[in-house]
mmCIF file of C-alpha atoms in Angstrom:
data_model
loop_
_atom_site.group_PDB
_atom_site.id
_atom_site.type_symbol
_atom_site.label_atom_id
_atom_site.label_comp_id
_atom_site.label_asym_id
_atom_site.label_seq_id
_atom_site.Cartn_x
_atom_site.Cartn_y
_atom_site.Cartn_z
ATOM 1 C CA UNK D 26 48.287 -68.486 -15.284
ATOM 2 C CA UNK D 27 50.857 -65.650 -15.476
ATOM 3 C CA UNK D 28 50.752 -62.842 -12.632
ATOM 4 C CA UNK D 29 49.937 -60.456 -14.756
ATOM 5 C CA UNK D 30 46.759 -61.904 -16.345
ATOM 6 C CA UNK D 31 45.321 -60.999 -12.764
ATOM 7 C CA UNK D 32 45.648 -57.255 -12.321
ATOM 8 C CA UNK D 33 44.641 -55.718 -15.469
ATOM 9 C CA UNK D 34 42.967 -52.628 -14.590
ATOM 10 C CA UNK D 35 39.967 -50.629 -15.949
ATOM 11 C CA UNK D 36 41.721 -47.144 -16.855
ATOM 12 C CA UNK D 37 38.416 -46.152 -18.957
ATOM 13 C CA UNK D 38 37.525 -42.895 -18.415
ATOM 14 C CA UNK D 39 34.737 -41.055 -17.341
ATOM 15 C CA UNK D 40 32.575 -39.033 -20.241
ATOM 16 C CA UNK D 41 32.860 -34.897 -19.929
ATOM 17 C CA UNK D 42 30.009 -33.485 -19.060
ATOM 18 C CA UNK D 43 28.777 -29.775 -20.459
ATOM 19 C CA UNK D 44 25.968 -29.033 -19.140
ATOM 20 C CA UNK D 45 23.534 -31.472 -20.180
ATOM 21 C CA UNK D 46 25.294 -33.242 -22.976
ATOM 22 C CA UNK D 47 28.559 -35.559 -22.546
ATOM 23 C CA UNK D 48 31.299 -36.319 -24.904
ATOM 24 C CA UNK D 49 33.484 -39.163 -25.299
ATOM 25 C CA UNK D 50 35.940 -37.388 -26.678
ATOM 26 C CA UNK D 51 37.822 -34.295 -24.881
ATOM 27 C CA UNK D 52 38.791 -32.381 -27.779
ATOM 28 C CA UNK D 53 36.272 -29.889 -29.512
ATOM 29 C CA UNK D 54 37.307 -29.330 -32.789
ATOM 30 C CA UNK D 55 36.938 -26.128 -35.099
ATOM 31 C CA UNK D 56 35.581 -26.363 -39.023
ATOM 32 C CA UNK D 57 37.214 -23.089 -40.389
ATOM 33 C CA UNK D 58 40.298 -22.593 -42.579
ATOM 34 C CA UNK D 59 40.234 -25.740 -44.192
ATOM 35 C CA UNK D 60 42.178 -25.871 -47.635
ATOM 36 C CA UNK D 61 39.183 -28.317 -48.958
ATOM 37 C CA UNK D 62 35.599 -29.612 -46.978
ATOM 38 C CA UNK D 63 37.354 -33.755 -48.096
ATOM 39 C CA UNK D 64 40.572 -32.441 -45.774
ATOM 40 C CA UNK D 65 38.181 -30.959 -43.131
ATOM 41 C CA UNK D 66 35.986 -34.719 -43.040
ATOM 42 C CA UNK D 67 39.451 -36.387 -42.749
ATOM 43 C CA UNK D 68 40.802 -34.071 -40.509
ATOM 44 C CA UNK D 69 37.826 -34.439 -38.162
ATOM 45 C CA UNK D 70 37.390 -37.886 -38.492
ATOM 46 C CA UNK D 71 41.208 -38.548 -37.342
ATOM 47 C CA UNK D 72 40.912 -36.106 -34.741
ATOM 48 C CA UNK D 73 38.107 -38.695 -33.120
ATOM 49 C CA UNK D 74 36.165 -35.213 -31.775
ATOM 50 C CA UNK D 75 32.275 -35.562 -30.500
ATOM 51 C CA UNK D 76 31.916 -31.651 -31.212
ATOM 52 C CA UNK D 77 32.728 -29.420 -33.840
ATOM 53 C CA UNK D 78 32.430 -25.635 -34.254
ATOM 54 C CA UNK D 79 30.654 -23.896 -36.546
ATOM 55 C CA UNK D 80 30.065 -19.915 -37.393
ATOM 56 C CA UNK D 81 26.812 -18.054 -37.669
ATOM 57 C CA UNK D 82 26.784 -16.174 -41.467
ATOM 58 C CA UNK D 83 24.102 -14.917 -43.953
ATOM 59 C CA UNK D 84 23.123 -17.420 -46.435
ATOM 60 C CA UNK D 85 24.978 -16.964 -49.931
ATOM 61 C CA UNK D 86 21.742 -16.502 -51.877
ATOM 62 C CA UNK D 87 21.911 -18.532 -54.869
ATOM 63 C CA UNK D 88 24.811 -21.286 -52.871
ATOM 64 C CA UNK D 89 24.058 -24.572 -53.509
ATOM 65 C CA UNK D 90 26.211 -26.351 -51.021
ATOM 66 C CA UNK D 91 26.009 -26.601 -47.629
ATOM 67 C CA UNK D 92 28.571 -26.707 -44.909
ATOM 68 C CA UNK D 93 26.220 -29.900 -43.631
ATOM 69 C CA UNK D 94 26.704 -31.682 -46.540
ATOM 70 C CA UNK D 95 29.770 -32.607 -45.373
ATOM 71 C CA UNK D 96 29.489 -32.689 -40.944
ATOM 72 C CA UNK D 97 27.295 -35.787 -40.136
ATOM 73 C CA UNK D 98 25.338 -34.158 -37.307
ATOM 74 C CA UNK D 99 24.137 -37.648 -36.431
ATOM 75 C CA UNK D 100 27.897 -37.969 -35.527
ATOM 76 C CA UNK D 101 28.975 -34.447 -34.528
ATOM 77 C CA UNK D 102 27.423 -32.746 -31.746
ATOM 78 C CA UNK D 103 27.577 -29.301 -33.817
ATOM 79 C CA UNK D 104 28.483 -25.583 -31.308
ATOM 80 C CA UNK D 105 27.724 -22.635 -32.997
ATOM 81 C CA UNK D 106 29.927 -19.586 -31.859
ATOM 82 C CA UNK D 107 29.718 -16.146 -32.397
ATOM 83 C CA UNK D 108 32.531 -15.041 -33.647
ATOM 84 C CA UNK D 109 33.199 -11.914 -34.983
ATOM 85 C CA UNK D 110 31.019 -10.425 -31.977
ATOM 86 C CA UNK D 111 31.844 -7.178 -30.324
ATOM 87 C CA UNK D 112 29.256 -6.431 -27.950
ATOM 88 C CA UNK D 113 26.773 -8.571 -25.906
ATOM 89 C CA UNK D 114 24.166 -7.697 -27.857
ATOM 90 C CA UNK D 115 25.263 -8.569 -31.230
ATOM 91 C CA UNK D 116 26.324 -11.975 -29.509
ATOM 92 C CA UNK D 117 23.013 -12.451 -28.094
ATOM 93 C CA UNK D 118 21.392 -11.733 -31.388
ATOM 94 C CA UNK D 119 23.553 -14.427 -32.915
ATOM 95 C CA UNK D 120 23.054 -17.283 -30.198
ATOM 96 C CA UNK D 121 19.206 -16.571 -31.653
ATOM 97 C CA UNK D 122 19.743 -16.936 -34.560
ATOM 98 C CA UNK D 123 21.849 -20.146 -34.104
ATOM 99 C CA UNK D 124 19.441 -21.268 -31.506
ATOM 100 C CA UNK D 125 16.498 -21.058 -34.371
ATOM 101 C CA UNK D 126 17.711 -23.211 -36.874
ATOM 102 C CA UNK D 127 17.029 -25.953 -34.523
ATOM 103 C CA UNK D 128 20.636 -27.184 -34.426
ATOM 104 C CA UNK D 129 21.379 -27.384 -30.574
ATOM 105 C CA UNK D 130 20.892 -24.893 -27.370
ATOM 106 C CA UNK D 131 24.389 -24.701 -26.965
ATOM 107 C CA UNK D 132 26.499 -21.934 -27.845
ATOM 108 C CA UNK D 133 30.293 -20.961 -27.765
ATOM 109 C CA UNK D 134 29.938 -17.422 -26.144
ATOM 110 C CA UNK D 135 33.044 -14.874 -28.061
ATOM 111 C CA UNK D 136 32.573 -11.244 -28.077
ATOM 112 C CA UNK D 137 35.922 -9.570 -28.670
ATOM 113 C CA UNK D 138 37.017 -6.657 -27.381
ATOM 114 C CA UNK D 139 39.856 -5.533 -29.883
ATOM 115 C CA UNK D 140 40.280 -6.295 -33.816
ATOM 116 C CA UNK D 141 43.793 -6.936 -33.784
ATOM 117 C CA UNK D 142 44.555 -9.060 -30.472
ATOM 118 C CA UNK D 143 41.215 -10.907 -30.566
ATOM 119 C CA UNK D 144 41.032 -10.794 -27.312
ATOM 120 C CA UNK D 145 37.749 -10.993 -25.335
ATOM 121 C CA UNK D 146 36.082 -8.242 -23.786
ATOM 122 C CA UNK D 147 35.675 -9.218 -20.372
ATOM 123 C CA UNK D 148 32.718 -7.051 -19.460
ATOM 124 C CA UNK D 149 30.420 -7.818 -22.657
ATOM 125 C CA UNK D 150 31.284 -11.550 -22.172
ATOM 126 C CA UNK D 151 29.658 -11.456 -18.832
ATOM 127 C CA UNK D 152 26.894 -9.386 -19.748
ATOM 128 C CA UNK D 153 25.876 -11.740 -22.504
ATOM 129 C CA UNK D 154 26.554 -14.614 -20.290
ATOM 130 C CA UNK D 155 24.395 -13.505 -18.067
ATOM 131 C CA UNK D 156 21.400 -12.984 -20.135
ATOM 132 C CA UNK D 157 21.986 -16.158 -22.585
ATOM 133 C CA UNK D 158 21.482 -18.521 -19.320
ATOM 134 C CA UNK D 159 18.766 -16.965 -18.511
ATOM 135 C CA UNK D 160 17.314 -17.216 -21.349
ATOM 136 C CA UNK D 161 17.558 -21.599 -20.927
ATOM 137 C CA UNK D 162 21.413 -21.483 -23.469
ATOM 138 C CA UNK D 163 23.863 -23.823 -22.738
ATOM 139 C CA UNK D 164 26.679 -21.338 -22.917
ATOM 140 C CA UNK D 165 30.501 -22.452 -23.473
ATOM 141 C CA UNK D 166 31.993 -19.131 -22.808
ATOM 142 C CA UNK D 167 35.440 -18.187 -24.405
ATOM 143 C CA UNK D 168 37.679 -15.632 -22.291
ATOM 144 C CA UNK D 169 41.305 -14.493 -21.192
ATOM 145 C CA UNK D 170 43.118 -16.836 -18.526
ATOM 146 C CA UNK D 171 42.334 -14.554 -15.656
ATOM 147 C CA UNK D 172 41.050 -16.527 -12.568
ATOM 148 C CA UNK D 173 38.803 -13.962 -11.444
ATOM 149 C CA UNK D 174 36.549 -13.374 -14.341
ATOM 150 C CA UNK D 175 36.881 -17.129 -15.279
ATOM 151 C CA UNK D 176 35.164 -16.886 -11.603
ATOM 152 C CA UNK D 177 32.772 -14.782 -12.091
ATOM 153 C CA UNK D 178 31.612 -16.384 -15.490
ATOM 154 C CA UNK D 179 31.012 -19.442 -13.757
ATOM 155 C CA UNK D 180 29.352 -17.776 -11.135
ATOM 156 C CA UNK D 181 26.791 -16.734 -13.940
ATOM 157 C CA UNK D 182 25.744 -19.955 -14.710
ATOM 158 C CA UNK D 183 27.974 -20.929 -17.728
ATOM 159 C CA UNK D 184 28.231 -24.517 -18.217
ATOM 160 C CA UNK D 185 31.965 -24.555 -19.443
ATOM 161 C CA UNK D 186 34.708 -21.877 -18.982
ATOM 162 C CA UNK D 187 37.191 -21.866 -22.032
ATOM 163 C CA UNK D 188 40.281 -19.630 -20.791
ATOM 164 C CA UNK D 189 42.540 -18.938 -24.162
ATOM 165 C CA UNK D 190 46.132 -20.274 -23.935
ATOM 166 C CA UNK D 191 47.437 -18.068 -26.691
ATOM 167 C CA UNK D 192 45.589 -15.695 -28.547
ATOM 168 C CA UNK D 193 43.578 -17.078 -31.572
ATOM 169 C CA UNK D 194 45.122 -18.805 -34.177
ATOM 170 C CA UNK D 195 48.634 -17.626 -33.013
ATOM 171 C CA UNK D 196 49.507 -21.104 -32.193
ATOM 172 C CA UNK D 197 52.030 -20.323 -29.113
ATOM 173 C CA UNK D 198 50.715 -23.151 -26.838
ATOM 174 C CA UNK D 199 49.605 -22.333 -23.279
ATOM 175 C CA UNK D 200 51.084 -18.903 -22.670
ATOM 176 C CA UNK D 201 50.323 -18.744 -18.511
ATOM 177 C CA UNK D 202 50.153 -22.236 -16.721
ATOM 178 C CA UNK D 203 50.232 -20.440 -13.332
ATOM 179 C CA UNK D 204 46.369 -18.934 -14.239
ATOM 180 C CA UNK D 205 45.591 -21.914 -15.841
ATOM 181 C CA UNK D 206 46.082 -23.311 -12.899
ATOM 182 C CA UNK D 207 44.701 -21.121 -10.919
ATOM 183 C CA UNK D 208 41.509 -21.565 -13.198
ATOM 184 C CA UNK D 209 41.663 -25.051 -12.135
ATOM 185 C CA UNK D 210 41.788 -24.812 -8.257
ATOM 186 C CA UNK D 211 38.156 -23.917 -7.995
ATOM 187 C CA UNK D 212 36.798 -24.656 -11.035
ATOM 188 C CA UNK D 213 33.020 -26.457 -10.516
ATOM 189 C CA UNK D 214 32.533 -26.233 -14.403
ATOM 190 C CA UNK D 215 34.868 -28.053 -17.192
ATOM 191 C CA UNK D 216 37.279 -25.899 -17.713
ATOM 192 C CA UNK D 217 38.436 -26.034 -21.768
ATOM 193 C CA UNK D 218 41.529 -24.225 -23.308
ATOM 194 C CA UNK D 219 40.193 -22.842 -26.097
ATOM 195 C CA UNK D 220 42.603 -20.929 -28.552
ATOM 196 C CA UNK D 221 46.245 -20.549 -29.371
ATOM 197 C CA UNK D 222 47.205 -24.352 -29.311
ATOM 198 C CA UNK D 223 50.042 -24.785 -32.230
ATOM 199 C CA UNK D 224 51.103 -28.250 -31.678
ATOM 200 C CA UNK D 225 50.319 -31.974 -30.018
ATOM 201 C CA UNK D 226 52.489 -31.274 -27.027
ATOM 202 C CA UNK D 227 50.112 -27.620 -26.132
ATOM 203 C CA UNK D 228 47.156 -30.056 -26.267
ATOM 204 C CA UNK D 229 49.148 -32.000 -23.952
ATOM 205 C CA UNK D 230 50.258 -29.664 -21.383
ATOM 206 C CA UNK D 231 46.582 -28.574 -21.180
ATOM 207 C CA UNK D 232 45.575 -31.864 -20.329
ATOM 208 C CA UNK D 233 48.195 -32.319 -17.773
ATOM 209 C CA UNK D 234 47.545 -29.773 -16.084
ATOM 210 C CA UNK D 235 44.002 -30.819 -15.726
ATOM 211 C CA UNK D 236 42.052 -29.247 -18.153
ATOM 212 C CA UNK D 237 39.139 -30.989 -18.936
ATOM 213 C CA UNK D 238 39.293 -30.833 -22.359
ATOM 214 C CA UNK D 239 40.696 -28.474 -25.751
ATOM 215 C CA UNK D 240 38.923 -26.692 -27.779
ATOM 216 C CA UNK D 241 41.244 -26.194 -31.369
ATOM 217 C CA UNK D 242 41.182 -25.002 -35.542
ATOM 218 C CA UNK D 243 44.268 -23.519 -36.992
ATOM 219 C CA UNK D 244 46.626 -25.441 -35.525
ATOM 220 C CA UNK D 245 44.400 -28.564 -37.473
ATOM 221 C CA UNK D 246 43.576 -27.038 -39.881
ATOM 222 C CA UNK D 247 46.289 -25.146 -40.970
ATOM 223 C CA UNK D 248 48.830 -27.438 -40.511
ATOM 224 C CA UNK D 249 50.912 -28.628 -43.523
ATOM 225 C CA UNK D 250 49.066 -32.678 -43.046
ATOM 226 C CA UNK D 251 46.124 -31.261 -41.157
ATOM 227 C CA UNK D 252 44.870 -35.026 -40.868
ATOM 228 C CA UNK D 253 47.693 -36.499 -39.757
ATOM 229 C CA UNK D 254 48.112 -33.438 -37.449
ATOM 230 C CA UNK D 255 44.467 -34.394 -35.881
ATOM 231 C CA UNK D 256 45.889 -37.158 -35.100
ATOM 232 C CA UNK D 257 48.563 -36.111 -33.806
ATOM 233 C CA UNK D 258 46.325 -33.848 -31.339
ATOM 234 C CA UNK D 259 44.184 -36.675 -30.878
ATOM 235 C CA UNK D 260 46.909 -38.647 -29.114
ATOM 236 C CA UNK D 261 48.321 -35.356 -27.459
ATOM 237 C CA UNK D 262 44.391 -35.181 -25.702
ATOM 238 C CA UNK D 263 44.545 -38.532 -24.464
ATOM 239 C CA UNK D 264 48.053 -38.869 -23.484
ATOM 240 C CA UNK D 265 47.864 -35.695 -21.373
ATOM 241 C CA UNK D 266 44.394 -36.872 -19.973
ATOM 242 C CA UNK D 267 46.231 -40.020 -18.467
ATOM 243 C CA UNK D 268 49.056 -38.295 -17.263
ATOM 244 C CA UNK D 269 46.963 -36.119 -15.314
ATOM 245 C CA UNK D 270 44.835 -38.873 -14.185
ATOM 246 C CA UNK D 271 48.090 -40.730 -13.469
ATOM 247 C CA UNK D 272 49.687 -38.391 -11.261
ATOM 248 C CA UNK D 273 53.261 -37.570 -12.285
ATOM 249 C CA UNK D 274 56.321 -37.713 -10.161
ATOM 250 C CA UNK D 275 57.637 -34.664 -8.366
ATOM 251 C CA UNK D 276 60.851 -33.014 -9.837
ATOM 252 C CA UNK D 277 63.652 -33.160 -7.493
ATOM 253 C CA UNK D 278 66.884 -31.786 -8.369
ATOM 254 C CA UNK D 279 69.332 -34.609 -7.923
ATOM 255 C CA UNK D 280 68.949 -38.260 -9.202
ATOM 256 C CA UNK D 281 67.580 -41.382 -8.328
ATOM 257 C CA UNK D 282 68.636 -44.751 -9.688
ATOM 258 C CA UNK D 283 65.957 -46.728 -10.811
ATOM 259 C CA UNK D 284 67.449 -50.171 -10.140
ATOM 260 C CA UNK D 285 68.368 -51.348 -7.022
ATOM 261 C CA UNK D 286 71.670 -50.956 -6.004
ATOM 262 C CA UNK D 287 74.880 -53.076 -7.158
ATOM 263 C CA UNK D 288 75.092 -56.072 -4.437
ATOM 264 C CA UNK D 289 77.361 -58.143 -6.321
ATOM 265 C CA UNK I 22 7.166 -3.731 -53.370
ATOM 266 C CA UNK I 23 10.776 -3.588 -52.253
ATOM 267 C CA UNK I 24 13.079 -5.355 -48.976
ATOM 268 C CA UNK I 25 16.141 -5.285 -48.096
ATOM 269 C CA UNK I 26 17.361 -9.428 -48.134
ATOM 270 C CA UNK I 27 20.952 -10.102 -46.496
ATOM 271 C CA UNK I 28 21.763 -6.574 -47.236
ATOM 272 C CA UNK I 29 20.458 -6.274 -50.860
ATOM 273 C CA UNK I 30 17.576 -4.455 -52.072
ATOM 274 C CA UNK I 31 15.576 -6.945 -53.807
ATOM 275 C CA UNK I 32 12.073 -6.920 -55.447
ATOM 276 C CA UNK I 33 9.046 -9.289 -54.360
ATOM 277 C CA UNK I 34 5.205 -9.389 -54.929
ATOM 278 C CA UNK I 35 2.963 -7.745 -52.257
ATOM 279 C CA UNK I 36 1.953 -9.411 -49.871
ATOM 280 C CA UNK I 37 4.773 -12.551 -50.056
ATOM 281 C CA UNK I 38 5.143 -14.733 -47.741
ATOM 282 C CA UNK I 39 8.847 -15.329 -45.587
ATOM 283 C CA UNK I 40 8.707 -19.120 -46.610
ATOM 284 C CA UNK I 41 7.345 -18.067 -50.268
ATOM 285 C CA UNK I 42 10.525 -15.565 -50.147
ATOM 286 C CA UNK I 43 13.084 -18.206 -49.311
ATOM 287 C CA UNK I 44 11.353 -20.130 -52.179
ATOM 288 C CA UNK I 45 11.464 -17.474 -54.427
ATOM 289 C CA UNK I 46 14.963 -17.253 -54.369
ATOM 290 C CA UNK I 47 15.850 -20.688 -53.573
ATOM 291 C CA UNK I 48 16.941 -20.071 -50.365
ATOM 292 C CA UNK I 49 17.458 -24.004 -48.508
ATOM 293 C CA UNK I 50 15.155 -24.084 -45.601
ATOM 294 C CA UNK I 51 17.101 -26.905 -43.732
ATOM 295 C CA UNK I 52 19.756 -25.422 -40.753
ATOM 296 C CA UNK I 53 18.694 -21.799 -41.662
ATOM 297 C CA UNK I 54 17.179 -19.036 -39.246
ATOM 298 C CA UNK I 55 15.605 -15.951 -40.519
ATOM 299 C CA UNK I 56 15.581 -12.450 -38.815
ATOM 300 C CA UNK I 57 12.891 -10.272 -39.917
ATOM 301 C CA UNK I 58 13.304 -6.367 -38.624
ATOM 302 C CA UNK I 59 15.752 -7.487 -35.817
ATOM 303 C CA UNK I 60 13.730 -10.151 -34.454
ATOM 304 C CA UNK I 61 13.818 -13.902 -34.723
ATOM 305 C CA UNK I 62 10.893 -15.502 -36.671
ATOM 306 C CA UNK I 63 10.011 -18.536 -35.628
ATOM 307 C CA UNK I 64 10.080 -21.483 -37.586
ATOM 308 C CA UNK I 65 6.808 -22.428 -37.478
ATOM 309 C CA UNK I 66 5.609 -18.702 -38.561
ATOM 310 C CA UNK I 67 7.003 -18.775 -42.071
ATOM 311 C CA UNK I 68 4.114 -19.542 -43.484
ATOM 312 C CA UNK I 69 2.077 -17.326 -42.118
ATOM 313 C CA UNK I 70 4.675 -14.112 -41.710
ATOM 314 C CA UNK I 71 3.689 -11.355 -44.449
ATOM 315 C CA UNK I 72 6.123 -8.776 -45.536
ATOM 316 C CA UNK I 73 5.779 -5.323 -46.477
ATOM 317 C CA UNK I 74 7.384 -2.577 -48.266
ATOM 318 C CA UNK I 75 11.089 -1.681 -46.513
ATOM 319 C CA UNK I 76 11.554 -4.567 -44.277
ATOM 320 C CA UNK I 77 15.053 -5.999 -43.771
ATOM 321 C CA UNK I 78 15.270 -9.738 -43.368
ATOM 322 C CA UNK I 79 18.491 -11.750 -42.546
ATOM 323 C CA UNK I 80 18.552 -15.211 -43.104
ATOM 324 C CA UNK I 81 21.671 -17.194 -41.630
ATOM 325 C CA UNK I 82 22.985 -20.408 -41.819
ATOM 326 C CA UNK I 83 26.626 -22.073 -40.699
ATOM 327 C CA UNK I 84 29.929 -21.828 -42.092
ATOM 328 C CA UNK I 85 33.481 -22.880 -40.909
ATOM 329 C CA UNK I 86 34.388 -21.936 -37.975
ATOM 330 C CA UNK I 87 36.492 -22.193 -34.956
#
């Protein structure tokens, strides 16, 4: 028997745990923007995501179709989100909503503070955090990368913090690693980077850095191959996972030979 | 009488029903939530929910989204 036949170790993972559900998978992926609903199946099929995110609209009166005709939600673990919110209040009215169609208790918590950044308004986004755990919601809150309200969010109960590393849909990766970090020091909830990832190797750096997981649309689904980019982020996820679970070498600033020196 | 449905004024009989509404204009009841003055109506209240002149009902369901 060879040596190595002996010391093959388990590297499974544990599952990530929100709350009171758990995923196999640690990237959360978005359903928007898709050029067609057969290149969003593919694309979330190749991205090998547990959850998917889905928007709170009026009904088209007189649509046939459904966006469920195509999301198995025997497969999918579906999060609504309420985008497009400005205040608590209209974000609390839409977690009802969502809440009432029976689809899950969990909700991705946005409520913007400014049209054309996107960016969340700190103040509302606690206030509705607040409430919505009160009121029994599983609430994946979306928010800037500042430590101290990612703090204070988790302080009111939320059961994930999602710190953006870009703003939405700009694509330019993880913007401050220092906060992220920061983020990360004390963290007692997953902590998800949620917006502004434009390519495998953001997904990546997220991961390394410890993130428990990525939260990502345009830079799927408005990719030029968005399946083959799901993929792509697919890999990024895990490989980034394992690096961080590996723990990487320090950088030094001179180098080291890797084989032994020349004795001959 | 009339209501106001996802923003439009529309006509209905007296007296309707929210689940006769949805039926009336074909509205699928699966992965939908409806929002009568403001307030969520249960489920399970449909049936039994009676409208009346002016009311504004909203009834949602999922899109794309990230």
């Amino acid at each position: 028997m060879l040596a190595v036949d002996k010391i093959v170790k388990n590297i499974e993972d544990k599952k990530l745990k929100v709350g009171r559900y758990e995923f196999t998978s640690r990237l959360f992926v978005g359903t928007g923007k898709y050029s067609s609903m057969e290149i969003m199946v593919d694309a979330l099929e190749a991205s090998g995501t547990d959850v998917v995110t889905v928007a709170v609209r009026r009904v088209k009166i007189s649509e046939t179709t459904s966006l469920f005709d195509y999301i198995d939600t025997k497969k999918y673990k579906i999060l609504p989100n309420t985008a497009g919110c400005y205040s608590a209040d209209e974000a609390i009215r839409t977690a009802h909503l969502a809440r009432e169609t029976g689809i899950s208790d969990m909700i991705k918590l946005e409520v913007l503070g400014n049209e054309k950044t996107l960016l969340p308004d700190p103040v509302e986004t606690l206030k509705a955090t607040q409430i919505l755990v009160k009121e029994g919601f599983t609430v994946l809150v979306y928010t800037s990368d500042d430590p101290i309200i990612a703090k204070k969010l988790e302080d009111a109960g939320a059961a994930s913090v999602m710190p953006a590393g870009a703003p939405i849909g700009s694509g330019q990766g993880i913007l401050n690693k220092n906060n992220i970090r920061i983020i990360l020091e004390s963290a007692k909830v997953p902590i998800l980077v949620d917006a502004g990832v434009g390519t495998a190797s953001d997904v990546t750096i997220a991961m390394e850095l410890g993130c428990d997981g990525v939260l990502l649309n345009s830079g799927i689904a408005l990719a030029k191959d968005p399946v083959r980019m799901a993929k792509a982020m697919k890999l990024a996820c895990e490989s980034g996972r394992l690096a961080f679970l590996s723990g990487r070498i320090p950088k030094k600033l001179y180098a080291k030979a890797s084989s032994p020196e020349k004795d001959f | 009488m009339k209501i106001t449905l996802n923003g439009e004024l529309k006509e209905c009989p007296d007296g309707i029903t929210v689940e006769k509404l949805l039926d009336l204009y074909k509205i699928d009841k699966n992965r939908t939530a409806v929002e009568l003055n403001l307030q969520v109506v249960p489920r399970k209240e449909h049936s039994s929910r009676i409208l009346k002149e002016a009311d504004v009902l909203e009834v949602i369901t999922f899109v794309g989204g990230g």
